[in-house]
Structures are given as C-alpha cells and as structure tokens.
Tab-separated table of N, CA and C in Angstrom:
chain	number	residue	atom	x	y	z
A	27	UNK	N	130.995	131.443	27.459
A	27	UNK	CA	130.515	130.397	26.589
A	27	UNK	C	129.780	130.913	26.149
A	28	UNK	N	130.338	129.956	24.304
A	28	UNK	CA	129.970	130.673	23.190
A	28	UNK	C	129.073	128.609	23.447
A	29	UNK	N	127.818	128.481	22.816
A	29	UNK	CA	126.436	127.970	22.001
A	29	UNK	C	127.452	127.292	20.878
A	30	UNK	N	126.409	126.625	20.696
A	30	UNK	CA	126.172	127.321	18.917
A	30	UNK	C	125.520	127.448	18.137
A	31	UNK	N	124.696	127.299	17.193
A	31	UNK	CA	123.426	127.942	16.662
A	31	UNK	C	122.723	127.294	16.899
A	32	UNK	N	122.156	125.907	17.327
A	32	UNK	CA	121.611	125.482	17.693
A	32	UNK	C	120.634	125.951	19.435
A	33	UNK	N	121.521	125.724	20.097
A	33	UNK	CA	121.878	125.098	21.239
A	33	UNK	C	121.394	127.713	21.514
A	34	UNK	N	121.678	128.115	21.014
A	34	UNK	CA	120.543	129.580	20.543
A	34	UNK	C	119.612	129.377	20.603
A	35	UNK	N	119.397	129.161	19.836
A	35	UNK	CA	118.164	129.249	19.224
A	35	UNK	C	117.233	128.084	20.035
A	36	UNK	N	117.100	127.466	20.445
A	36	UNK	CA	116.595	126.096	21.588
A	36	UNK	C	116.662	127.571	22.612
A	37	UNK	N	117.469	128.381	23.078
A	37	UNK	CA	117.535	128.687	24.643
A	37	UNK	C	116.491	130.159	24.043
A	38	UNK	N	116.661	130.922	22.769
A	38	UNK	CA	116.029	131.708	22.731
A	38	UNK	C	114.520	131.325	22.984
A	39	UNK	N	114.118	130.633	22.157
A	39	UNK	CA	112.824	130.111	22.289
A	39	UNK	C	111.922	129.589	23.430
A	40	UNK	N	112.918	129.624	24.068
A	40	UNK	CA	113.069	128.498	25.564
A	40	UNK	C	112.150	130.265	26.364
A	41	UNK	N	113.004	130.777	26.259
A	41	UNK	CA	112.895	132.490	27.194
A	41	UNK	C	111.679	132.578	27.214
A	42	UNK	N	111.628	133.091	25.080
A	42	UNK	CA	109.705	133.407	24.799
A	42	UNK	C	108.834	133.049	25.547
A	43	UNK	N	108.821	131.688	25.544
A	43	UNK	CA	107.889	130.809	26.125
A	43	UNK	C	107.555	130.826	27.823
A	44	UNK	N	108.271	131.304	28.417
A	44	UNK	CA	108.917	131.455	30.123
A	44	UNK	C	107.784	133.042	29.744
A	45	UNK	N	108.573	133.928	29.374
A	45	UNK	CA	108.362	135.564	28.586
A	45	UNK	C	106.625	135.357	29.345
A	46	UNK	N	106.594	135.162	27.945
A	46	UNK	CA	105.234	134.703	27.483
A	46	UNK	C	104.578	134.700	28.380
A	47	UNK	N	103.441	135.795	28.800
A	47	UNK	CA	101.684	135.879	29.435
A	47	UNK	C	101.365	134.974	28.598
A	48	UNK	N	100.323	133.851	29.904
A	48	UNK	CA	99.245	133.118	29.123
A	48	UNK	C	97.700	133.549	29.605
A	49	UNK	N	97.154	133.544	28.815
A	49	UNK	CA	95.459	134.227	29.017
A	49	UNK	C	95.014	134.002	30.180
A	50	UNK	N	95.317	132.455	30.878
A	50	UNK	CA	94.804	132.994	32.271
A	50	UNK	C	95.229	133.649	33.277
A	51	UNK	N	96.818	134.228	33.411
A	51	UNK	CA	97.275	134.814	33.773
A	51	UNK	C	96.488	136.330	33.289
A	52	UNK	N	96.251	136.522	32.291
A	52	UNK	CA	95.694	137.833	33.148
A	52	UNK	C	94.209	137.537	33.281
A	53	UNK	N	93.774	136.689	33.327
A	53	UNK	CA	92.626	136.232	33.789
A	53	UNK	C	92.228	136.425	35.283
A	54	UNK	N	93.939	135.875	35.724
A	54	UNK	CA	93.842	135.579	37.777
A	54	UNK	C	94.017	136.721	38.128
A	55	UNK	N	94.900	137.962	37.112
A	55	UNK	CA	95.024	139.359	37.282
A	55	UNK	C	94.070	140.018	37.497
A	56	UNK	N	93.134	139.985	36.521
A	56	UNK	CA	91.805	140.735	36.804
A	56	UNK	C	91.245	140.444	37.580
A	57	UNK	N	90.622	139.399	37.754
A	57	UNK	CA	89.869	138.509	38.837
A	57	UNK	C	90.797	139.059	40.470
A	58	UNK	N	92.086	139.058	40.163
A	58	UNK	CA	92.732	139.259	41.641
A	58	UNK	C	91.995	140.806	42.105
A	59	UNK	N	92.338	141.856	40.820
A	59	UNK	CA	91.796	143.441	41.373
A	59	UNK	C	89.991	143.610	41.228
A	60	UNK	N	89.886	142.610	41.115
A	60	UNK	CA	88.185	142.715	41.401
A	60	UNK	C	87.543	142.438	42.384
A	61	UNK	N	88.511	140.914	43.152
A	61	UNK	CA	88.587	140.603	44.625
A	61	UNK	C	88.713	141.620	45.698
A	62	UNK	N	90.105	142.068	45.484
A	62	UNK	CA	90.411	143.436	46.382
A	62	UNK	C	89.961	144.327	46.643
A	63	UNK	N	88.826	144.487	45.374
A	63	UNK	CA	88.184	145.969	46.003
A	63	UNK	C	86.799	145.352	46.254
A	64	UNK	N	86.432	144.622	45.558
A	64	UNK	CA	84.810	143.829	46.377
A	64	UNK	C	85.388	144.322	47.660
A	65	UNK	N	86.564	142.910	48.630
A	65	UNK	CA	87.099	142.884	49.488
A	65	UNK	C	87.108	144.791	50.504
A	66	UNK	N	87.707	145.305	49.497
A	66	UNK	CA	87.523	146.186	50.129
A	66	UNK	C	86.281	147.255	50.257
A	67	UNK	N	85.442	147.256	49.187
A	67	UNK	CA	83.410	147.775	49.395
A	67	UNK	C	83.632	147.136	50.500
A	68	UNK	N	83.034	145.925	50.715
A	68	UNK	CA	82.150	144.948	51.650
A	68	UNK	C	83.072	145.475	53.631
A	69	UNK	N	83.866	146.186	53.804
A	69	UNK	CA	84.414	145.775	54.774
A	69	UNK	C	84.044	147.073	54.940
A	70	UNK	N	83.332	148.720	53.918
A	70	UNK	CA	83.197	149.477	54.514
A	70	UNK	C	81.098	149.894	54.203
A	71	UNK	N	80.844	148.801	54.049
A	71	UNK	CA	79.015	148.463	53.641
A	71	UNK	C	78.543	147.754	53.298
A	72	UNK	N	78.679	146.806	54.759
A	72	UNK	CA	78.077	145.925	55.046
A	72	UNK	C	77.948	145.155	56.454
A	73	UNK	N	76.957	145.155	56.519
A	73	UNK	CA	77.248	144.011	58.286
A	73	UNK	C	78.092	143.061	58.618
A	74	UNK	N	78.674	142.101	57.590
A	74	UNK	CA	79.112	141.624	57.613
A	74	UNK	C	80.985	141.690	57.408
A	75	UNK	N	80.540	143.383	57.529
A	75	UNK	CA	82.262	143.889	55.861
A	75	UNK	C	83.576	143.011	56.187
A	76	UNK	N	83.442	143.228	57.874
A	76	UNK	CA	84.709	142.662	57.632
A	76	UNK	C	85.104	141.293	57.980
A	77	UNK	N	84.489	140.506	58.068
A	77	UNK	CA	84.258	138.929	57.604
A	77	UNK	C	84.294	139.012	55.630
A	78	UNK	N	83.399	139.606	54.991
A	78	UNK	CA	83.786	139.602	53.807
A	78	UNK	C	84.643	139.607	53.240
A	79	UNK	N	85.475	140.911	53.528
A	79	UNK	CA	87.028	141.418	53.652
A	79	UNK	C	87.428	140.937	53.563
A	80	UNK	N	87.938	139.644	54.738
A	80	UNK	CA	88.617	139.469	54.639
A	80	UNK	C	89.004	137.572	53.837
A	81	UNK	N	87.227	137.388	53.675
A	81	UNK	CA	87.641	136.128	52.491
A	81	UNK	C	88.123	136.667	51.332
A	82	UNK	N	87.792	137.772	50.758
A	82	UNK	CA	87.933	138.431	49.438
A	82	UNK	C	89.506	138.874	49.507
A	83	UNK	N	90.455	138.884	50.956
A	83	UNK	CA	90.910	139.156	50.627
A	83	UNK	C	92.326	138.269	50.134
A	84	UNK	N	91.131	137.395	51.603
A	84	UNK	CA	92.352	135.641	51.222
A	84	UNK	C	92.542	135.055	49.913
A	85	UNK	N	90.907	135.325	49.233
A	85	UNK	CA	91.542	134.467	47.656
A	85	UNK	C	91.779	135.171	46.698
A	86	UNK	N	92.165	136.995	47.090
A	86	UNK	CA	93.152	138.035	46.443
A	86	UNK	C	94.219	138.028	46.395
A	87	UNK	N	94.943	137.116	47.657
A	87	UNK	CA	96.482	136.506	47.773
A	87	UNK	C	96.442	134.881	47.438
A	88	UNK	N	95.369	134.277	46.995
A	88	UNK	CA	95.590	132.962	46.718
A	88	UNK	C	95.702	133.055	45.445
A	89	UNK	N	95.555	134.398	44.940
A	89	UNK	CA	95.216	134.081	43.683
A	89	UNK	C	96.203	135.235	42.705
A	90	UNK	N	96.993	135.720	43.672
A	90	UNK	CA	98.093	136.518	43.246
A	90	UNK	C	98.976	134.820	43.412
A	91	UNK	N	99.323	134.243	44.189
A	91	UNK	CA	100.004	133.254	44.697
A	91	UNK	C	99.889	132.472	42.970
A	92	UNK	N	99.417	131.859	42.398
A	92	UNK	CA	98.702	131.614	41.793
A	92	UNK	C	99.732	131.977	40.123
A	93	UNK	N	99.059	133.273	40.429
A	93	UNK	CA	99.432	134.350	39.405
A	93	UNK	C	101.177	134.089	39.131
A	94	UNK	N	101.801	134.421	39.667
A	94	UNK	CA	103.416	133.763	39.964
A	94	UNK	C	104.179	132.710	39.532
A	95	UNK	N	103.042	130.830	39.993
A	95	UNK	CA	103.742	130.011	39.841
A	95	UNK	C	103.097	129.584	39.545
A	96	UNK	N	101.760	129.952	38.220
A	96	UNK	CA	101.578	128.672	37.694
A	96	UNK	C	102.107	128.461	36.726
A	97	UNK	N	102.132	129.336	35.737
A	97	UNK	CA	102.548	129.193	34.198
A	97	UNK	C	104.818	129.140	34.164
A	98	UNK	N	105.106	129.063	35.367
A	98	UNK	CA	106.767	128.805	35.275
A	98	UNK	C	107.210	127.949	35.795
A	99	UNK	N	107.604	126.289	35.822
A	99	UNK	CA	107.356	124.884	36.284
A	99	UNK	C	108.931	125.134	36.448
A	100	UNK	N	109.108	124.346	37.652
A	100	UNK	CA	110.368	124.193	37.797
A	100	UNK	C	111.473	124.071	36.825
A	101	UNK	N	111.907	122.734	35.872
A	101	UNK	CA	112.361	123.045	34.568
A	101	UNK	C	112.341	124.024	34.108
A	102	UNK	N	111.389	124.758	33.656
A	102	UNK	CA	111.216	126.038	33.273
A	102	UNK	C	112.798	127.016	33.671
A	103	UNK	N	112.531	126.547	34.977
A	103	UNK	CA	112.906	127.635	35.699
A	103	UNK	C	114.597	127.974	35.616
A	104	UNK	N	115.299	126.612	35.599
A	104	UNK	CA	116.901	126.530	35.198
A	104	UNK	C	117.358	127.051	33.617
A	105	UNK	N	116.074	126.885	32.982
A	105	UNK	CA	116.629	127.570	31.514
A	105	UNK	C	115.830	128.607	31.995
A	106	UNK	N	115.608	129.550	32.194
A	106	UNK	CA	115.316	131.038	32.346
A	106	UNK	C	117.157	131.361	33.353
A	107	UNK	N	117.108	130.368	33.922
A	107	UNK	CA	118.846	130.946	34.381
A	107	UNK	C	119.650	130.606	33.291
A	108	UNK	N	119.803	129.760	32.706
A	108	UNK	CA	120.321	129.728	31.773
A	108	UNK	C	120.662	130.984	30.792
A	109	UNK	N	119.243	131.705	30.415
A	109	UNK	CA	119.477	132.265	29.411
A	109	UNK	C	119.475	133.658	30.306
A	110	UNK	N	119.710	133.511	31.271
A	110	UNK	CA	119.949	135.070	31.699
A	110	UNK	C	121.064	134.998	31.870
A	111	UNK	N	122.364	134.212	31.708
A	111	UNK	CA	123.469	134.387	31.811
A	111	UNK	C	124.283	134.010	30.647
A	112	UNK	N	123.370	133.963	29.925
A	112	UNK	CA	123.792	133.900	28.284
A	112	UNK	C	124.327	134.987	27.803
A	113	UNK	N	122.714	136.113	28.436
A	113	UNK	CA	122.595	137.540	28.439
A	113	UNK	C	123.662	137.969	28.697
A	114	UNK	N	123.926	137.544	30.276
A	114	UNK	CA	124.678	138.141	30.552
A	114	UNK	C	126.684	138.687	30.618
A	115	UNK	N	126.777	137.448	29.979
A	115	UNK	CA	128.417	137.329	29.080
A	115	UNK	C	128.499	138.501	27.756
C-alpha cells in the first residue's frame, strides 16, 4: 500500500513518539528494581521479612504493569500496527 508524503511523515512521527521512552518510565523501572531488591533483602534479614518481601514483590509487579502500559494509549497502538505493516511491505 502506497502512502502520500504527508501520510508517511505522520506515520513516522507517530512511530517515534510511541517508541520514545518518557522520563517516568525510566523512573518506574529504577523503582521496580529497588523494590524487588529490597523485597529479596527483607525476606532473608528481618523477622517480618516474608511479609515485607511479598509487599515489595507485589509493588514490583504493579510497577512493571504500569511501565508496560502507561505511555502507550490504545489509539496509538493502532498507529503502531499501521507503521509495522508499512515497514514490512
């Protein structure tokens, strides 16, 4: 499928926007590793370590979900499919 020059520019700009990591995703990723490390540490070094470890792990799982889904809204996911189809042809 052929696109006009303006359509190609819109698609490429949208693809750059979607694949660009925002600052909050880096911050959440860093926080994820800190919470998981803290959870593992507390499991082995505290009387309430197992409970604290589960809390840290659950926050880590929640943060990983946010990292994956926060900055890519559903409408933009359709643009990603369009861009991938265009690049594969």
